[in-house]
Amino acid sequence: MSSSKSETASAPAPDEPERTDGAGPDAADVAPRGDAPGARLLAALLEGMDAALCAFDADLRITHWNREAERILGWSAAEAVGRPGFAGWAVRAGDAADLHARLTAAMAAPGRQVHEFALLRKDGGRVLVRTQTAGVRGPDGPPTGLYCAFSEVHARIDLERSIALSEAMFDDAPWGVVLVDVDLRPTVVNAHAARALGAGRTTLLGRPLGDVVVAGVEELEAALTHVLAEGAPGARTELWVTLRTPEGERRRAWDCGFLRLASPLAEEPVPLGVGWLFRDVTDDRLARQDADRARFRASQLQRAEAAAAECEDPMEAAVTHLDFALPGYADQVLLDLCEGDGFHRAAASPEGGPGPVGRPAAGARVPVRYAAGHPARQAVERRGPVRASAGAAAGGGWAAERRWPAGAVHALVAVVRSRGRTLGVLTFLRGPGRPAFERPDAAYAQSVAARVAAAVDLAAAAEG
């Protein structure tokens, strides 16, 4: 610092007259005395502070006044340094005695003291400030001065609200909150997110997301990378992921929002990471999928009935029902009719690829030998649907052992019954790319089997 006018100034020398008219000293009077590196460093530090700061000597005369203090109150360092406290210029007369007593007590008290009081701006307005004061002691112990840092109360309240919001979000918010660094590794995880990810809050820190997200991690990391590079997307993102948990793998749907975090202290926006907020919407999405599936299947049944009604041959009507039942439901279907203690194949979808359900040549009756305990025989005995799956440990011969087309790993057998008689079985098959059949699937299979049974019974009556 040179002898030019400065926003941060030192007190006048002891032989200078006390300021009484409110006028500021000359530029040479407010500059720090001497050219010592320590004085220049102190002036630079005070000048760059985000908080307003002033300092007092043992007589409560102002010795330092930084730029933020001028911004809040409007008084420059040249006008403030050297004044005996705030009385007569920066505080109302009625508050001057109380403020002087607080400053005097803070100088002698250990540690920091926090107060709130109203100060006067240069334009005559009042501003409520919150101060933190700390006494300065000399080598021998007695107080030699006082530092006072202050800020507008509303700004302080805004900061406290922000801190309180952060703590509330990371305490136990009703949605998951994860802070991810630029290497896409979690740095902060709240309790809700830890439960959703199936791991402890501390065990997730610094680990790759792929350690807990088995499937869907590529989409998640792509979204985080996009936010770091381009900023947050305009809409929320829905992701389906599979999680690795101590109880096994779980498939979940997350409704995600992303925020790019940048340092407010840098001259240019520097990404610090991504704030990732998400909530689990699996139950809602599954319910929606179930509703869509039910509507589609009901529509298929209605279309099948309309098409079957135009068929002159009852067996052709049965095959029509099977053609409409397969889309979105199974890969293959087999219709086996009872013949004595065995079965014969009446219709089947082609092996090796999609295609219409076909029937054997006219007059051909291809027997199907199902061993005891076969799901088809179990369904006949129970008069109800039977589900079967190959399982992870089964080899490629699972389908061949049961006389089913190669590649089948899931099966659902429904009984074809009409007028109190079992006419045969209807077998739906799925390959390894589809999930196993569930209870709602069994209900749909029974609906199809009932319509097929009516057509098969009509065909048998026409032959007899």
Short mmCIF file of C-alpha atoms in Angstrom, two decimals, residues 314 419 421 454-464:
data_model
loop_
_atom_site.label_atom_id
_atom_site.label_comp_id
_atom_site.label_asym_id
_atom_site.label_seq_id
_atom_site.Cartn_x
_atom_site.Cartn_y
_atom_site.Cartn_z
CA PRO A 314 -64.31 -74.19 -34.52
CA ARG A 419 -69.01 -78.66 -19.58
CA ARG A 421 -64.76 -82.19 -18.73
CA ALA A 454 -65.52 -73.56 -25.96
CA ALA A 455 -64.18 -73.75 -29.52
CA VAL A 456 -62.57 -77.20 -29.00
CA ASP A 457 -65.77 -78.56 -27.42
CA LEU A 458 -67.78 -77.27 -30.35
CA ALA A 459 -65.35 -78.90 -32.78
CA ALA A 460 -65.61 -82.24 -30.93
CA ALA A 461 -69.40 -82.04 -30.95
CA ALA A 462 -69.39 -81.35 -34.71
CA GLU A 463 -67.15 -84.40 -35.35
CA GLY A 464 -69.32 -86.64 -33.18
#
